Short mmCIF file of C-alpha atoms in Angstrom, two decimals:
data_model
loop_
_atom_site.label_atom_id
_atom_site.label_comp_id
_atom_site.label_asym_id
_atom_site.label_seq_id
_atom_site.Cartn_x
_atom_site.Cartn_y
_atom_site.Cartn_z
CA MET A 1 50.35 -59.47 44.01
CA ASN A 2 52.03 -61.81 40.93
CA ILE A 3 52.00 -59.35 38.53
CA ASP A 4 52.01 -61.91 35.96
CA SER A 5 48.94 -63.68 36.54
CA GLN A 6 46.57 -60.39 37.32
CA PHE A 7 43.53 -62.47 35.53
CA VAL A 8 44.44 -66.11 36.66
CA GLY A 9 40.78 -67.60 36.92
CA ASP A 10 39.10 -64.65 34.57
CA ALA A 11 41.10 -65.14 31.48
CA ASP A 12 38.66 -65.55 28.78
CA ARG A 13 40.26 -68.11 26.50
CA SER A 14 37.52 -68.91 24.20
CA ASP A 15 37.53 -65.13 21.72
CA THR A 16 40.39 -65.14 19.49
CA ARG A 17 38.96 -62.21 17.35
CA PRO A 18 42.90 -59.91 16.79
CA ILE A 19 43.43 -56.72 18.68
CA LEU A 20 45.03 -54.12 17.28
CA ILE A 21 46.81 -51.57 19.41
CA ILE A 22 47.47 -47.25 17.79
CA PRO A 23 50.15 -46.64 20.65
CA TYR A 24 52.43 -43.28 20.92
CA MET A 25 55.03 -43.70 18.65
CA TRP A 26 57.87 -41.84 20.41
CA ILE A 27 60.38 -44.40 21.47
CA GLY A 28 60.14 -44.40 25.64
CA ASP A 29 56.29 -44.52 24.78
CA PHE A 30 56.27 -47.66 22.34
CA VAL A 31 58.25 -49.50 24.95
CA ARG A 32 55.55 -49.26 27.53
CA ASN A 33 53.23 -49.88 25.56
CA HIS A 34 54.43 -53.80 25.75
CA THR A 35 52.95 -53.48 29.29
CA VAL A 36 49.50 -52.99 27.31
CA VAL A 37 50.20 -56.35 25.38
CA ARG A 38 50.55 -58.06 28.80
CA VAL A 39 47.81 -57.49 30.23
CA LEU A 40 45.61 -57.84 26.52
CA LYS A 41 47.52 -61.42 26.76
CA GLU A 42 46.48 -62.44 30.24
CA ARG A 43 43.08 -60.94 30.03
CA TRP A 44 42.31 -62.47 26.45
CA PRO A 45 45.24 -65.25 26.19
CA ASN A 46 44.29 -66.91 22.63
CA ARG A 47 43.25 -63.12 20.84
CA PRO A 48 46.60 -62.62 19.05
CA VAL A 49 48.25 -58.66 19.26
CA ASP A 50 49.53 -56.29 16.70
CA LEU A 51 50.82 -52.83 16.94
CA LEU A 52 50.85 -49.93 14.69
CA THR A 53 54.28 -49.21 14.53
CA THR A 54 56.38 -46.72 12.73
CA SER A 55 59.68 -47.32 10.58
CA LEU A 56 61.56 -46.09 13.36
CA CYS A 57 59.55 -47.98 16.16
CA ALA A 58 59.15 -51.40 13.95
CA PRO A 59 62.64 -53.04 14.76
CA LEU A 60 61.04 -53.08 18.94
CA ILE A 61 58.29 -55.35 17.25
CA ASP A 62 60.75 -58.14 16.54
CA TYR A 63 61.94 -58.40 20.38
CA MET A 64 58.23 -58.39 22.10
CA PRO A 65 56.57 -61.31 23.45
CA GLY A 66 53.62 -61.59 22.37
CA VAL A 67 53.50 -59.34 19.71
CA ARG A 68 52.01 -60.94 15.98
CA ALA A 69 52.96 -58.71 13.71
CA GLY A 70 53.75 -54.85 13.54
CA ILE A 71 52.02 -52.81 11.17
CA VAL A 72 54.29 -50.66 9.80
CA TRP A 73 52.49 -47.51 8.62
CA ASP A 74 53.92 -43.79 8.83
CA LEU A 75 51.40 -40.79 9.15
CA PRO A 76 52.95 -37.58 9.76
CA ARG A 77 52.38 -35.65 12.76
CA SER A 78 51.91 -32.46 11.89
CA ARG A 79 48.22 -32.81 9.35
CA LEU A 80 45.74 -34.91 8.90
CA ALA A 81 46.83 -36.48 5.36
CA MET A 82 43.35 -38.43 4.44
CA GLY A 83 44.95 -40.12 2.01
CA ARG A 84 47.40 -41.76 4.44
CA GLN A 85 44.76 -42.60 6.44
CA LEU A 86 42.36 -43.99 3.88
CA GLY A 87 44.88 -46.22 2.55
CA LEU A 88 45.80 -47.68 6.51
CA ALA A 89 42.42 -48.23 7.42
CA GLU A 90 41.91 -50.75 3.86
CA LEU A 91 44.56 -52.30 5.26
CA LEU A 92 42.77 -53.20 8.85
CA ARG A 93 39.83 -53.53 7.37
CA LYS A 94 41.38 -56.86 5.55
CA ARG A 95 43.48 -58.23 8.77
CA ASN A 96 39.42 -58.68 10.53
CA TYR A 97 40.26 -56.89 13.73
CA GLY A 98 37.66 -57.62 16.62
CA THR A 99 39.22 -54.70 18.94
CA ALA A 100 41.17 -51.45 18.60
CA LEU A 101 42.89 -50.06 21.27
CA VAL A 102 43.37 -46.91 20.78
CA LEU A 103 45.89 -45.02 23.35
CA PRO A 104 46.55 -41.28 22.16
CA ARG A 105 43.57 -38.91 22.72
CA THR A 106 44.03 -37.15 19.54
CA TRP A 107 41.29 -37.30 16.62
CA LYS A 108 43.28 -38.41 14.20
CA ALA A 109 44.49 -41.27 16.03
CA ALA A 110 40.73 -42.65 15.96
CA ILE A 111 40.64 -42.02 12.35
CA ALA A 112 41.73 -45.45 10.30
CA PRO A 113 40.27 -48.27 13.37
CA ALA A 114 36.91 -46.15 12.77
CA LEU A 115 36.68 -46.30 8.35
CA ALA A 116 38.55 -49.51 8.89
CA GLY A 117 35.01 -50.56 10.91
CA ILE A 118 36.63 -52.09 13.87
CA PRO A 119 33.41 -53.26 15.72
CA GLU A 120 35.24 -52.05 18.92
CA ARG A 121 37.14 -49.20 19.09
CA VAL A 122 38.55 -47.95 23.07
CA GLY A 123 39.46 -44.81 24.12
CA PHE A 124 39.22 -42.14 26.13
CA VAL A 125 36.92 -39.45 25.60
CA GLY A 126 40.21 -37.24 24.41
CA GLU A 127 39.27 -34.87 21.16
CA PHE A 128 35.89 -34.93 20.90
CA ARG A 129 35.91 -38.21 18.81
CA PHE A 130 32.43 -39.04 18.72
CA GLY A 131 31.56 -41.62 16.10
CA LEU A 132 35.32 -42.64 16.00
CA ILE A 133 35.28 -44.27 19.65
CA ASN A 134 32.50 -46.54 20.73
CA ARG A 135 33.86 -47.87 24.07
CA TRP A 136 34.52 -44.68 25.91
CA ARG A 137 36.27 -44.43 29.05
CA TRP A 138 36.44 -41.36 31.23
CA GLY A 139 38.88 -40.37 33.89
CA GLU A 140 41.99 -39.89 32.31
CA LYS A 141 43.04 -37.38 34.20
CA ARG A 142 41.94 -38.85 38.03
CA LEU A 143 45.46 -41.61 36.47
CA PRO A 144 48.46 -40.80 37.79
CA ARG A 145 50.86 -42.05 35.23
CA PHE A 146 51.65 -42.43 31.90
CA ILE A 147 51.24 -46.29 32.05
CA ASP A 148 48.35 -46.31 34.46
CA LYS A 149 46.29 -44.56 31.27
CA ASN A 150 47.18 -46.68 29.00
CA ALA A 151 47.26 -49.90 30.50
CA ALA A 152 43.47 -48.96 32.09
CA LEU A 153 42.50 -49.26 28.58
CA ALA A 154 43.41 -53.29 28.50
CA GLN A 155 41.55 -53.62 31.22
CA PRO A 156 37.61 -54.46 31.83
CA ASP A 157 36.09 -50.97 32.15
CA GLY A 158 35.87 -49.68 35.96
CA ALA A 159 38.10 -52.34 37.36
CA PRO A 160 40.53 -50.78 39.44
CA LEU A 161 44.13 -49.86 38.97
CA PRO A 162 46.80 -53.16 40.20
CA PRO A 163 48.89 -52.77 42.76
CA GLU A 164 51.93 -53.07 39.80
CA TRP A 165 51.45 -53.63 36.50
CA PRO A 166 53.57 -56.37 34.48
CA VAL A 167 56.68 -54.77 33.49
CA PRO A 168 57.19 -54.43 29.24
CA GLN A 169 59.85 -57.10 27.90
CA LEU A 170 62.16 -56.98 25.19
CA ARG A 171 63.88 -60.51 24.46
CA VAL A 172 67.51 -60.59 22.38
CA PRO A 173 68.62 -64.06 21.06
CA ALA A 174 72.15 -64.52 22.91
CA GLU A 175 73.21 -65.33 19.17
CA GLU A 176 72.04 -62.13 17.50
CA ILE A 177 74.07 -59.88 19.73
CA VAL A 178 76.99 -62.10 19.30
CA ARG A 179 76.77 -61.76 15.66
CA TRP A 180 76.44 -57.55 16.40
CA ARG A 181 79.59 -57.88 18.40
CA LYS A 182 81.44 -59.20 15.46
CA ALA A 183 80.08 -57.42 12.76
CA ASN A 184 80.82 -54.15 14.52
CA GLY A 185 84.71 -55.09 15.79
CA LEU A 186 83.18 -55.37 18.94
CA SER A 187 85.68 -57.59 21.90
CA GLY A 188 83.07 -59.80 24.18
CA GLY A 189 84.21 -58.16 26.92
CA ALA A 190 82.10 -55.64 29.50
CA ALA A 191 81.07 -52.52 28.21
CA VAL A 192 79.60 -48.99 29.37
CA ALA A 193 76.49 -47.97 26.86
CA LEU A 194 75.81 -43.86 27.07
CA ALA A 195 72.84 -42.50 25.71
CA PRO A 196 73.50 -38.99 26.10
CA GLY A 197 70.34 -38.03 23.79
CA SER A 198 66.13 -37.27 24.77
CA VAL A 199 63.83 -34.90 23.52
CA GLY A 200 64.16 -31.71 25.13
CA VAL A 201 67.45 -30.01 26.12
CA SER A 202 66.93 -29.67 29.70
CA LYS A 203 66.73 -33.66 30.30
CA ARG A 204 70.39 -33.71 28.68
CA TRP A 205 73.20 -34.36 31.45
CA THR A 206 76.31 -32.39 30.22
CA TYR A 207 79.37 -34.38 31.48
CA TYR A 208 79.28 -37.45 28.69
CA PRO A 209 82.82 -35.94 27.74
CA GLU A 210 84.06 -36.37 31.66
CA ALA A 211 82.40 -39.66 32.11
CA ALA A 212 83.59 -41.37 29.03
CA ARG A 213 87.34 -40.13 29.80
CA LEU A 214 86.89 -41.50 33.48
CA LEU A 215 85.66 -44.99 32.40
CA VAL A 216 88.61 -45.06 29.92
CA GLU A 217 91.06 -44.49 31.78
CA ARG A 218 89.35 -47.22 34.83
CA GLY A 219 90.06 -49.89 31.77
CA LEU A 220 86.17 -49.97 30.24
CA GLU A 221 85.05 -49.45 27.00
CA VAL A 222 82.93 -47.15 26.18
CA TRP A 223 80.01 -46.92 23.28
CA VAL A 224 78.07 -44.39 22.48
CA VAL A 225 74.26 -45.17 21.43
CA GLY A 226 71.86 -43.19 19.60
CA GLY A 227 70.45 -41.32 16.96
CA PRO A 228 71.81 -39.26 14.15
CA ALA A 229 70.74 -36.39 16.43
CA GLU A 230 73.54 -37.73 19.15
CA LYS A 231 76.16 -37.78 16.44
CA GLY A 232 77.66 -34.24 17.41
CA LEU A 233 77.69 -35.19 21.12
CA ALA A 234 79.08 -38.86 19.80
CA GLN A 235 81.87 -37.01 18.11
CA GLU A 236 82.93 -35.00 21.23
CA ILE A 237 82.24 -38.01 23.53
CA VAL A 238 85.50 -40.37 21.45
CA ALA A 239 87.21 -37.17 21.60
CA ALA A 240 87.12 -36.62 25.00
CA GLY A 241 87.96 -40.22 26.04
CA GLY A 242 90.20 -41.19 22.76
CA PRO A 243 88.74 -44.26 20.05
CA GLY A 244 91.09 -46.70 21.95
CA THR A 245 94.55 -48.26 20.55
CA ALA A 246 94.32 -52.17 19.33
CA GLY A 247 93.08 -54.42 22.49
CA GLY A 248 92.81 -51.19 25.02
CA PRO A 249 89.93 -49.59 25.81
CA GLY A 250 88.23 -46.82 24.18
CA VAL A 251 84.90 -44.80 23.06
CA ARG A 252 83.44 -46.34 19.62
CA ASP A 253 80.55 -44.41 18.14
CA LEU A 254 77.46 -46.32 17.71
CA THR A 255 75.32 -43.55 16.58
CA GLY A 256 73.33 -44.15 13.38
CA THR A 257 69.60 -44.16 11.86
CA ASP A 258 68.19 -48.09 12.87
CA LEU A 259 66.68 -48.30 16.49
CA ARG A 260 67.96 -52.19 15.76
CA ASN A 261 71.47 -50.93 15.96
CA GLY A 262 70.69 -49.33 19.56
CA VAL A 263 68.75 -52.04 21.08
CA LEU A 264 71.39 -54.82 20.17
CA ALA A 265 73.87 -52.21 21.70
CA MET A 266 71.63 -51.95 24.97
CA ALA A 267 71.10 -55.67 24.91
CA ALA A 268 75.39 -56.30 24.75
CA ALA A 269 76.23 -53.92 27.29
CA GLY A 270 77.41 -54.84 31.02
CA VAL A 271 75.44 -51.46 32.18
CA ALA A 272 73.58 -48.53 30.26
CA ILE A 273 74.02 -44.76 30.94
CA SER A 274 71.31 -42.69 30.09
CA ASN A 275 69.50 -39.61 29.70
CA ASP A 276 65.42 -39.89 30.71
CA SER A 277 65.11 -40.98 27.25
CA GLY A 278 63.76 -43.96 24.97
CA LEU A 279 67.05 -45.98 24.91
CA MET A 280 66.54 -46.04 29.00
CA HIS A 281 63.42 -47.57 28.19
CA VAL A 282 64.97 -50.10 25.75
CA ALA A 283 67.97 -50.53 28.24
CA ALA A 284 65.64 -51.11 31.15
CA ALA A 285 63.02 -53.60 29.34
CA LEU A 286 66.41 -55.88 28.08
CA ASP A 287 67.17 -56.15 31.77
CA THR A 288 70.29 -54.34 31.03
CA PRO A 289 71.62 -52.93 34.44
CA THR A 290 70.19 -49.56 34.46
CA MET A 291 71.43 -46.35 35.34
CA GLY A 292 68.41 -43.16 34.61
CA ILE A 293 69.91 -39.66 35.04
CA PHE A 294 67.01 -37.65 36.19
CA GLY A 295 66.69 -33.99 37.13
CA PRO A 296 63.31 -31.98 35.25
CA THR A 297 61.52 -34.80 35.02
CA SER A 298 60.20 -36.90 37.96
CA PRO A 299 61.58 -40.76 38.21
CA TYR A 300 58.05 -41.67 39.44
CA LEU A 301 56.13 -40.04 36.34
CA TRP A 302 58.72 -41.09 34.17
CA ALA A 303 61.09 -43.89 34.90
CA PRO A 304 60.87 -47.64 33.10
CA LEU A 305 58.30 -50.00 35.39
CA ASN A 306 61.63 -51.92 34.92
CA SER A 307 63.85 -51.66 38.00
CA LEU A 308 66.55 -49.50 37.19
CA ALA A 309 69.90 -50.49 38.42
CA ALA A 310 70.35 -46.50 39.82
CA THR A 311 68.16 -44.20 39.66
CA VAL A 312 70.63 -40.63 39.59
CA VAL A 313 68.96 -37.35 41.10
CA GLN A 314 70.44 -34.28 42.25
CA ASP A 315 70.25 -34.76 45.79
CA LYS A 316 72.40 -32.37 47.76
CA GLU A 317 69.91 -29.57 47.69
CA MET A 318 66.42 -28.91 47.48
CA LEU A 319 66.19 -26.84 43.99
CA PRO A 320 62.25 -25.85 44.74
CA CYS A 321 61.92 -25.77 40.97
CA GLN A 322 63.12 -29.65 40.76
CA PRO A 323 61.51 -31.59 39.08
CA CYS A 324 59.60 -28.58 36.68
CA GLN A 325 58.91 -31.45 33.91
CA SER A 326 59.66 -28.55 31.14
CA THR A 327 62.11 -29.53 28.41
CA ILE A 328 64.04 -25.92 28.72
CA CYS A 329 65.30 -25.01 32.25
CA LYS A 330 63.51 -22.02 33.05
CA MET A 331 65.95 -20.68 36.06
CA ASN A 332 69.02 -20.87 33.16
CA ASP A 333 71.37 -22.36 35.32
CA HIS A 334 70.25 -26.02 34.87
CA ARG A 335 71.19 -26.86 38.30
CA CYS A 336 69.56 -30.33 38.63
CA MET A 337 72.12 -31.67 35.47
CA ARG A 338 74.47 -29.20 36.63
CA ASP A 339 75.45 -30.19 40.21
CA LEU A 340 75.83 -34.21 39.23
CA ALA A 341 79.46 -34.70 38.87
CA ALA A 342 80.79 -36.80 36.31
CA SER A 343 82.85 -38.58 38.80
CA GLU A 344 79.91 -39.22 41.00
CA VAL A 345 78.33 -41.05 38.04
CA VAL A 346 81.01 -43.39 37.05
CA GLY A 347 81.50 -44.19 40.54
CA ILE A 348 77.99 -45.78 40.40
CA ALA A 349 78.62 -46.93 37.17
CA GLU A 350 81.93 -48.75 38.86
CA ARG A 351 79.33 -50.14 41.39
CA VAL A 352 76.49 -51.51 39.16
CA LEU A 353 79.04 -53.43 37.05
CA GLY A 354 80.32 -54.94 40.30
CA GLU A 355 77.20 -55.52 41.29
CA ALA A 356 76.10 -57.33 38.22
CA GLY A 357 79.34 -59.42 37.93
CA ALA A 358 78.68 -60.77 41.43
CA HIS A 359 75.11 -61.72 40.10
CA LYS A 360 76.43 -63.65 37.33
CA ARG A 361 78.94 -65.45 39.47
CA GLN A 362 76.38 -66.38 41.80
CA SER A 363 74.03 -67.58 39.06
#
């Protein structure tokens, strides 16, 4: 099946009403939301698609094909904030949306679209959102993966899931990468981007400092990518691998508060090594060769739809607890991650870089 032409012959080109997507706001989930955009654009090629976004995720909008605009509006996670909801509803009302897809199943996520009077508000039953959602969908718990639950809302009600979904895409202009390298004083050579952070301690592979040292010893430039929470990890990794000398390889700390910097780093890298995290999804959607390190989480459920260059999983022995899907190791030994040696991961990275280089020479 050609996953780029799911609705060929059935696409409705007469409908031009704008669509709003209310997505999940974690970085990885936000990237995966681009699959929903692509399904909608296949079904209704002439309906503009906008995304509600937080300030954190807003830079991703600039690189998502098929998205008309991002509606930047920060809502607190822990409280209703009715004043903010009313302000958002007023903004949405002015944009004359015909349809809102409410991906989160929470009551709070559906308030502003309902107050804005958007005629079609599509979502799963969720938290008894009667009156807030008026195009009910059922059977969410029967859908196996997170992406299935989200993208199914973009299909006609009752439609079967396709064999494959369109993969998320992020497209960064080459000239923007060149400017970013120059602004950060980086060479034009291949670099390995390390993303050591993740939501949940158990998903964090702890041998990034040793991996950085081994990569630098092999003559590779290493970049540490992440947010402010990864600053301490970045300093450990830089200390282990060394900052490098003039003209020589070393480790650069590229962590910071702006997600755009992370996107550009992943776009410029020759290979990305990441835990199961948002930056893994960013790198994969950019078509950067990406190695995803999985321990407590299942690659089937949580890996990007985009093909990974390598799915790194402990397979030396069968662990009865793996995957546990928990954010904290309840066995107190973290063997699913601890038994993945730095030398093993670096060896895979060298292979991936070699394959990527060979592919470029052939193309």
